Amino acid sequence: MDQSAAPALLYNPLTPEFRRDPYPDYARMRSQDPVHWAPHSYCWVLTRYADVKFVLSDKRFGIAMEWMMQIEALQATFAEPFNQIIRTQLLSSDPPDHPRIRNVMRPGLSAKAVARLRPKVLATAERLLYDLKPQGRMDFIKDFAYPFPFNVICDLINVPESERPPLKGYTHGLMRTTDPTPLSREETDHANRSAEGFRDCFLELAKHRRKHPQEDIFQDMVEAIDAGMITEEEFAANMILLFCGGHDTIVNLFGNGLLALHRFPDQLELLKSDPSLMKSAVEELLRYDTSVQIARRTALEDVEVGGKLIQRGAYALCSLGAANRDPEAYPDPDRLDITRKDAKTMSFGGGLHYCLGATLARMEGEVVFSALLRILPELRLDTLDPPFHQNVFIRGLESLPASW
Ligand code: HEM
């Protein structure tokens, strides 16, 4: 296979244009070279829905973290304490470890557990919004979207109020590591302190829980340690994953979603006039401008995808953002349509690593957009062109000023 035949730099996620709006680039890639060898990123980039679904579901693709750790240029980063601490999280694991840990976590994020949490999530949304209401304006990202998911995760695992403040700093310290651009020494030190702080706090809380059990995912994990099903290291790594996986993803569901609704005012009006559309609206907002843009996989053997040979050991970047706008999967994909039928999004990935928090994320979306329209019905955005963060994996806004 001739890799040099593909046009150079068809994929360049570091340009200001891509950061502002990657979807025209995705459309170009999908039509010109849907399974594209990106020489600068040294990986394959997949932009068709069908190819993304195939790679995420096929057992010949995996995470293969041990292979990645052997890459010389990455060894110093993998040796950092934060990477050692999160090493065994689900997103870095393959079978047989992956299903063993995931099975312990699944009940605590099931539809039943999420329904139990709903009243607390609603109370958090209402409290934050009613506190903000008298101000007449806010930065939706900083003032609402950021504090909200942190509180939800703490409620999910029943962290006592007194233990919460340091965890907030640790979450922020580790979120920067989700962006693959190199970390400064200062950022690395912050990430190390954050991972250590998280781990020590969870191990301390686990001691308390053994004496005072509660019904939640934290308890399930502690009991799994004691039953020899998972290690303490796996427990800490995956509790940290809940904070990191369930934070910026939700911030950006709210930020990207609110922006999309205001860019399509007819859809916003439709939703205001018919709240029964909320479920399908959240599904459409998830599809339209998703937070997690990429799922990375390694070919565990040579595999042909879309007529190209992906060789053993090569990386495939499955572009979830591009798959979500594939006209083969969604008619008129660049239009926000909250009445779309069967618009099952690719935003939660697929296969073994399908998002464990998808039910919780959908519930948070429904609760928050309903509360927002009810409590601040006059909300307007100051700009329809707010700045996006520079982050190749996670797409989200730096700020979203709004008034009412
Ligand atoms: C809109 C919000 C969210 C989006 C778009 C999202 C997206 C994703 C995606 C795409 C993956 C798979 C990544 C891959 O295959 O490489 C994933 C995995 C995961 N997510 Fe989410 N997520 C969201 C919210 C949440 C929440 C709220 C939680 C829990 C608090 C959560 C917990 C997880 C976990 C634990 C995994 C790992 C699953 C595994 O490896 O088996 N996510 N998420």
Coordinates of C-alpha atoms and ligand atoms in Angstrom, one line a residue:
M1 CA 0.0 0.0 0.0
D2 CA 1.3 3.4 -1.0
Q3 CA 0.9 5.7 2.1
S4 CA 2.6 8.7 0.4
A5 CA -0.3 8.8 -2.2
A6 CA -2.6 10.4 0.3
P7 CA -2.6 14.2 0.2
A8 CA -0.3 15.7 2.8
L9 CA -1.9 17.6 5.7
L10 CA -5.4 16.8 4.8
Y11 CA -5.6 16.4 8.6
N12 CA -4.2 19.2 10.6
P13 CA -6.1 19.7 13.9
L14 CA -3.7 22.5 15.1
T15 CA -4.9 25.2 12.7
P16 CA -7.1 28.1 14.1
E17 CA -9.8 27.2 11.5
F18 CA -9.9 23.6 12.7
R19 CA -10.1 24.7 16.3
R20 CA -13.1 27.0 15.5
D21 CA -14.9 24.5 13.2
P22 CA -13.4 21.1 12.3
Y23 CA -16.5 19.9 10.4
P24 CA -15.6 21.3 6.9
D25 CA -12.2 19.5 7.2
Y26 CA -13.8 16.3 8.3
A27 CA -16.2 16.5 5.3
R28 CA -13.2 17.1 3.0
M29 CA -11.4 14.1 4.4
R30 CA -14.5 11.9 4.3
S31 CA -15.0 12.6 0.6
Q32 CA -11.3 12.6 -0.5
D33 CA -9.6 10.0 1.7
P34 CA -11.9 8.6 4.4
V35 CA -9.2 6.2 5.8
H36 CA -6.4 8.7 5.7
W37 CA -2.7 8.2 6.6
A38 CA -1.8 11.4 8.5
P39 CA 2.0 11.6 8.1
H40 CA 2.5 14.3 10.8
S41 CA 0.3 12.7 13.4
Y42 CA 1.8 9.3 12.4
C43 CA -1.6 7.6 12.5
W44 CA -4.6 6.7 10.4
V45 CA -7.6 9.0 10.7
L46 CA -11.1 7.6 10.1
T47 CA -14.0 9.9 9.2
R48 CA -16.8 7.6 8.0
Y49 CA -19.4 6.4 10.5
A50 CA -19.2 2.8 9.2
D51 CA -15.4 2.6 9.5
V52 CA -15.4 4.2 13.0
K53 CA -18.1 1.7 14.2
F54 CA -16.2 -1.2 12.6
V55 CA -12.8 -0.4 14.3
L56 CA -14.4 0.3 17.7
S57 CA -16.2 -3.0 17.6
D58 CA -13.6 -5.3 16.0
K59 CA -11.5 -7.4 18.4
R60 CA -8.4 -7.0 16.2
F61 CA -8.2 -3.4 17.5
G62 CA -7.4 -2.7 21.1
I63 CA -5.7 -0.2 23.4
A64 CA -2.3 -2.1 23.7
M65 CA -1.0 0.3 26.3
E66 CA 2.2 -1.9 26.8
W67 CA 3.1 -1.3 23.2
M68 CA 2.6 2.4 23.6
M69 CA 4.8 2.5 26.7
Q70 CA 7.7 1.0 24.7
I71 CA 7.8 4.1 22.4
E72 CA 11.0 5.8 23.5
A73 CA 9.7 9.3 23.1
L74 CA 6.8 8.6 25.5
Q75 CA 8.8 6.7 28.2
A76 CA 9.5 9.8 30.3
T77 CA 5.8 10.7 30.4
F78 CA 4.7 7.2 31.2
A79 CA 7.2 7.1 34.1
E80 CA 5.5 10.2 35.7
P81 CA 3.6 9.3 39.0
F82 CA 0.3 10.5 37.6
N83 CA 0.6 8.1 34.7
Q84 CA 1.6 5.2 37.0
I85 CA -1.5 5.9 39.2
I86 CA -4.0 6.0 36.4
R87 CA -2.3 3.2 34.4
T88 CA -5.0 0.6 35.2
Q89 CA -8.1 2.7 34.3
L90 CA -10.6 1.1 31.9
L91 CA -9.7 3.3 29.0
S92 CA -6.1 2.0 29.2
S93 CA -7.1 -1.7 29.6
D94 CA -7.7 -4.6 27.3
P95 CA -9.3 -8.0 28.1
P96 CA -9.1 -9.9 30.4
D97 CA -8.5 -7.0 32.8
H98 CA -11.0 -4.6 31.2
P99 CA -14.2 -6.7 31.6
R100 CA -13.2 -7.8 35.1
I101 CA -13.0 -4.2 36.3
R102 CA -15.9 -2.9 34.1
N103 CA -18.3 -5.6 35.5
V104 CA -17.7 -4.3 39.0
M105 CA -18.4 -0.7 38.0
R106 CA -21.4 -1.3 35.7
P107 CA -24.2 -1.6 38.3
G108 CA -23.2 1.7 39.9
L109 CA -23.8 3.6 36.6
S110 CA -26.9 1.5 35.5
A111 CA -30.2 3.1 34.6
K112 CA -31.5 2.3 38.1
A113 CA -28.6 4.0 39.8
V114 CA -28.9 7.0 37.6
A115 CA -32.6 7.3 38.3
R116 CA -31.8 7.3 42.0
L117 CA -29.4 10.1 41.5
R118 CA -31.8 12.3 39.4
P119 CA -33.4 14.3 42.3
K120 CA -29.9 15.4 43.6
V121 CA -28.8 16.3 40.1
L122 CA -31.9 18.4 39.6
A123 CA -31.4 20.1 43.0
T124 CA -27.8 20.9 42.1
A125 CA -28.8 22.5 38.7
E126 CA -31.6 24.5 40.3
R127 CA -29.4 25.8 43.2
L128 CA -26.7 26.9 40.8
L129 CA -29.1 28.6 38.4
Y130 CA -31.2 30.3 41.2
D131 CA -27.9 31.6 42.7
L132 CA -26.9 33.1 39.4
K133 CA -30.3 34.5 38.4
P134 CA -30.1 37.9 40.3
Q135 CA -26.8 38.7 38.6
G136 CA -28.4 39.0 35.2
R137 CA -25.4 37.6 33.5
M138 CA -22.7 34.9 33.7
D139 CA -20.0 33.1 31.9
F140 CA -22.0 29.9 31.3
I141 CA -18.8 27.8 31.2
K142 CA -17.1 29.1 34.3
D143 CA -20.1 29.9 36.5
F144 CA -22.4 26.9 35.7
A145 CA -21.0 24.2 33.4
Y146 CA -17.7 23.8 35.4
P147 CA -19.0 23.5 38.9
F148 CA -22.0 21.3 37.9
P149 CA -20.5 17.9 36.9
F150 CA -18.0 18.0 39.8
N151 CA -20.9 18.1 42.2
V152 CA -22.7 15.3 40.3
I153 CA -19.8 12.9 40.5
C154 CA -19.3 13.7 44.2
D155 CA -23.0 12.9 44.8
L156 CA -22.7 9.7 42.6
I157 CA -20.0 8.3 45.0
N158 CA -21.3 10.1 48.1
V159 CA -18.2 12.1 48.9
P160 CA -18.9 14.0 52.2
E161 CA -19.1 17.8 51.7
S162 CA -16.0 18.3 53.9
E163 CA -13.8 16.1 51.6
R164 CA -14.8 17.9 48.4
P165 CA -12.7 21.1 48.1
P166 CA -9.3 19.4 47.4
L167 CA -10.9 17.0 44.9
K168 CA -12.0 20.0 42.7
G169 CA -8.3 21.1 42.4
Y170 CA -7.2 17.5 41.6
T171 CA -9.8 17.2 38.8
H172 CA -8.5 20.4 37.2
G173 CA -4.9 19.3 37.6
L174 CA -5.6 16.0 35.7
M175 CA -7.9 17.3 33.0
R176 CA -5.0 19.0 31.2
T177 CA -3.4 15.6 30.6
T178 CA -6.3 14.6 28.3
D179 CA -4.8 16.9 25.7
P180 CA -2.0 15.2 23.8
T181 CA 0.0 18.4 23.3
P182 CA 3.1 18.3 25.6
L183 CA 2.7 19.3 29.3
S184 CA 5.1 21.9 30.9
R185 CA 7.0 20.8 33.9
E186 CA 4.7 22.8 36.1
E187 CA 1.6 21.2 34.6
T188 CA 3.2 17.7 35.0
D189 CA 3.9 18.4 38.7
H190 CA 0.3 19.6 39.2
A191 CA -1.0 16.4 37.5
N192 CA 1.3 14.3 39.8
R193 CA 0.1 16.0 42.9
S194 CA -3.5 15.7 41.8
A195 CA -3.3 12.0 41.1
E196 CA -1.5 11.3 44.4
G197 CA -4.1 13.5 46.2
F198 CA -7.0 11.7 44.6
R199 CA -5.5 8.2 45.4
D200 CA -4.8 9.0 49.0
C201 CA -8.3 10.5 49.5
F202 CA -10.1 7.5 48.0
L203 CA -8.1 5.0 50.0
E204 CA -8.9 7.0 53.2
L205 CA -12.6 7.2 52.2
A206 CA -12.5 3.4 51.6
K207 CA -11.5 2.8 55.2
H208 CA -14.5 4.8 56.4
R209 CA -16.8 3.0 54.0
R210 CA -15.9 -0.4 55.4
K211 CA -17.4 0.7 58.7
H212 CA -20.3 2.8 57.2
P213 CA -21.5 1.2 54.0
Q214 CA -23.7 3.0 51.4
E215 CA -25.3 1.9 48.2
D216 CA -23.2 3.2 45.4
I217 CA -20.4 2.5 42.9
F218 CA -17.8 3.5 45.5
Q219 CA -19.1 0.8 47.8
D220 CA -19.2 -1.8 45.0
M221 CA -15.5 -1.1 44.3
V222 CA -14.4 -1.2 47.9
E223 CA -16.2 -4.6 48.4
A224 CA -14.5 -5.8 45.1
I225 CA -11.1 -5.0 46.6
D226 CA -11.9 -7.0 49.7
A227 CA -13.2 -9.9 47.6
G228 CA -9.9 -9.9 45.7
M229 CA -11.7 -9.0 42.4
I230 CA -9.8 -5.8 41.8
T231 CA -6.6 -4.3 43.3
E232 CA -6.4 -1.0 45.3
E233 CA -4.5 0.4 42.4
E234 CA -7.4 -0.4 40.0
F235 CA -9.9 1.0 42.4
A236 CA -8.0 4.4 42.7
A237 CA -7.3 4.6 38.9
N238 CA -11.0 4.1 38.1
M239 CA -12.4 6.4 40.7
I240 CA -10.1 9.0 39.2
L241 CA -11.5 8.1 35.7
L242 CA -15.0 8.9 36.9
F243 CA -13.9 12.4 37.9
C244 CA -12.0 13.0 34.6
G245 CA -14.3 11.1 32.2
G246 CA -17.4 12.6 33.7
H247 CA -16.2 16.2 33.9
D248 CA -15.1 18.1 30.8
T249 CA -17.3 15.9 28.7
I250 CA -20.3 17.2 30.6
V251 CA -19.0 20.8 30.7
N252 CA -18.8 20.7 26.9
L253 CA -22.1 18.9 26.4
F254 CA -23.6 22.0 28.0
G255 CA -21.4 24.6 26.4
N256 CA -21.4 23.2 22.8
G257 CA -25.1 22.3 23.2
L258 CA -26.2 25.8 24.3
L259 CA -24.2 27.4 21.6
A260 CA -25.7 25.1 18.9
L261 CA -29.2 25.8 20.2
H262 CA -28.6 29.6 19.9
R263 CA -27.1 29.2 16.4
F264 CA -30.3 27.4 15.4
P265 CA -32.9 29.7 17.0
D266 CA -35.8 27.9 15.4
Q267 CA -34.8 24.7 17.2
L268 CA -34.4 26.6 20.5
E269 CA -37.9 28.0 20.1
L270 CA -39.3 24.6 19.2
L271 CA -37.8 23.1 22.3
K272 CA -39.1 25.9 24.5
S273 CA -42.6 25.4 23.0
D274 CA -42.5 21.6 23.3
P275 CA -40.5 20.3 26.3
S276 CA -41.4 16.7 25.4
L277 CA -38.7 17.0 22.8
M278 CA -36.0 17.2 25.4
K279 CA -34.8 13.6 25.1
S280 CA -34.3 13.7 21.4
A281 CA -32.9 17.3 21.7
V282 CA -30.2 16.1 24.0
E283 CA -29.4 13.2 21.7
E284 CA -29.1 15.6 18.8
L285 CA -26.9 18.1 20.8
L286 CA -24.6 15.2 21.7
R287 CA -24.4 14.3 18.0
Y288 CA -24.1 17.8 16.6
D289 CA -20.9 19.0 18.3
T290 CA -19.5 16.3 20.5
S291 CA -17.1 16.8 23.3
V292 CA -14.9 13.7 22.8
Q293 CA -13.8 14.0 19.2
I294 CA -11.5 11.0 19.0
A295 CA -11.2 7.4 20.2
R296 CA -7.8 5.9 19.6
R297 CA -7.1 2.2 18.9
T298 CA -4.1 0.1 18.0
A299 CA -4.3 -2.6 15.3
L300 CA -3.4 -5.8 17.1
E301 CA -2.9 -7.5 13.7
D302 CA -3.0 -6.3 10.1
V303 CA -6.6 -5.3 9.3
E304 CA -8.1 -3.9 6.1
V305 CA -10.4 -1.0 6.7
G306 CA -12.2 0.8 3.9
G307 CA -9.8 -0.7 1.3
K308 CA -6.6 0.4 3.2
L309 CA -4.4 -1.9 5.1
I310 CA -3.9 -0.8 8.7
Q311 CA -0.7 -2.6 9.8
R312 CA -0.2 -4.4 13.2
G313 CA 0.9 -1.8 15.7
A314 CA -0.4 1.2 13.8
Y315 CA -2.8 3.7 15.5
A316 CA -6.3 4.5 14.2
L317 CA -7.8 7.7 15.3
C318 CA -11.6 7.2 15.1
S319 CA -13.0 10.6 14.6
L320 CA -16.3 10.5 16.5
G321 CA -17.0 14.1 15.5
A322 CA -16.7 13.3 11.8
A323 CA -18.7 10.1 12.2
N324 CA -21.5 12.1 13.7
R325 CA -21.7 14.3 10.6
D326 CA -21.5 11.5 8.0
P327 CA -24.4 12.0 5.6
E328 CA -24.5 8.2 5.1
A329 CA -25.6 7.9 8.7
Y330 CA -27.5 11.2 9.2
P331 CA -29.4 13.0 6.5
D332 CA -28.5 16.7 6.2
P333 CA -25.9 16.2 9.0
D334 CA -24.9 19.8 9.4
R335 CA -28.4 20.8 10.4
L336 CA -29.4 20.7 14.0
D337 CA -32.7 19.0 14.1
I338 CA -34.0 18.2 17.6
T339 CA -36.8 16.0 16.1
R340 CA -34.4 13.7 14.3
K341 CA -35.6 10.1 14.6
D342 CA -33.2 7.3 15.7
A343 CA -30.3 9.8 15.8
K344 CA -28.2 7.4 17.9
T345 CA -25.0 9.3 18.3
M346 CA -21.4 8.0 18.0
S347 CA -20.4 10.4 20.7
F348 CA -20.1 7.7 23.4
G349 CA -17.9 5.5 21.2
G350 CA -18.6 1.8 20.7
G351 CA -17.6 -1.7 21.4
L352 CA -15.9 -2.7 24.7
H353 CA -15.2 0.8 25.8
Y354 CA -18.6 2.3 25.1
C355 CA -19.0 5.1 27.6
L356 CA -20.0 3.7 31.0
G357 CA -21.4 7.1 31.9
A358 CA -23.7 7.5 28.9
T359 CA -27.0 7.1 30.8
L360 CA -25.8 9.5 33.5
A361 CA -24.6 12.0 30.8
R362 CA -28.0 11.9 29.0
M363 CA -29.8 12.4 32.3
E364 CA -27.6 15.4 33.2
G365 CA -28.3 16.9 29.8
E366 CA -32.0 16.5 30.1
V367 CA -32.1 17.9 33.6
V368 CA -29.9 20.9 32.9
F369 CA -31.4 22.0 29.6
S370 CA -34.9 21.7 31.1
A371 CA -33.9 23.7 34.2
L372 CA -32.1 26.3 32.1
L373 CA -35.1 27.0 29.8
R374 CA -37.4 27.1 32.8
I375 CA -35.3 29.2 35.2
L376 CA -33.6 31.5 32.7
P377 CA -36.0 31.6 29.7
E378 CA -34.7 35.0 28.5
L379 CA -31.1 33.9 28.4
R380 CA -29.1 35.4 25.4
L381 CA -25.6 34.7 24.3
D382 CA -23.2 37.7 23.9
T383 CA -21.6 36.1 20.9
L384 CA -22.3 33.2 18.5
D385 CA -18.6 32.9 17.9
P386 CA -17.0 32.2 21.3
P387 CA -13.4 30.8 21.6
F388 CA -12.8 27.1 21.7
H389 CA -10.0 25.5 23.6
Q390 CA -7.0 24.2 21.8
N391 CA -7.4 20.4 22.5
V392 CA -7.3 17.8 19.8
F393 CA -9.3 15.1 21.8
I394 CA -11.8 17.2 23.7
R395 CA -13.8 19.9 22.0
G396 CA -15.1 22.7 24.2
L397 CA -15.5 26.4 24.8
E398 CA -13.1 28.6 26.8
S399 CA -16.0 30.9 27.8
L400 CA -19.7 31.5 26.8
P401 CA -20.9 34.9 28.1
A402 CA -24.6 35.1 28.5
S403 CA -27.2 37.6 29.9
W404 CA -30.9 37.7 30.6
Ligands
HEM1 C1 -21.4 14.0 27.2 C2 -20.7 13.3 28.1 C3 -19.8 12.2 27.8 C4 -19.2 11.9 26.6 C5 -19.4 12.5 25.2 C6 -18.4 10.7 26.8 C7 -17.7 10.0 25.8 C8 -17.0 8.9 26.1 C9 -16.3 8.1 25.0 C10 -16.3 8.5 23.6 C11 -15.8 7.0 25.6 C12 -15.0 5.9 24.9 C13 -13.6 6.3 24.6 C14 -12.9 5.3 23.8 O1 -13.4 4.3 23.3 O2 -11.6 5.5 23.6 C15 -16.1 7.1 27.0 C16 -15.7 6.2 28.0 C17 -15.9 6.3 29.3 N1 -16.7 7.2 29.9 FE1 -17.7 8.7 29.0 N2 -18.5 10.4 28.1 C18 -19.3 11.3 28.7 C19 -19.7 11.3 30.1 C20 -19.3 10.4 31.0 C21 -19.7 10.4 32.4 C22 -20.7 11.4 33.0 C23 -19.0 9.4 33.0 C24 -19.1 9.0 34.5 C25 -19.1 9.8 35.5 C26 -18.2 8.7 32.0 C27 -17.4 7.7 32.3 C28 -16.7 6.9 31.3 C29 -15.9 5.8 31.6 C30 -15.7 5.1 32.9 C31 -15.4 5.3 30.3 C32 -14.5 4.2 30.1 C33 -15.3 3.0 29.6 C34 -14.4 1.8 29.2 O3 -13.3 2.0 28.9 O4 -14.9 0.7 29.3 N3 -18.4 9.4 30.8 N4 -16.9 8.2 27.3

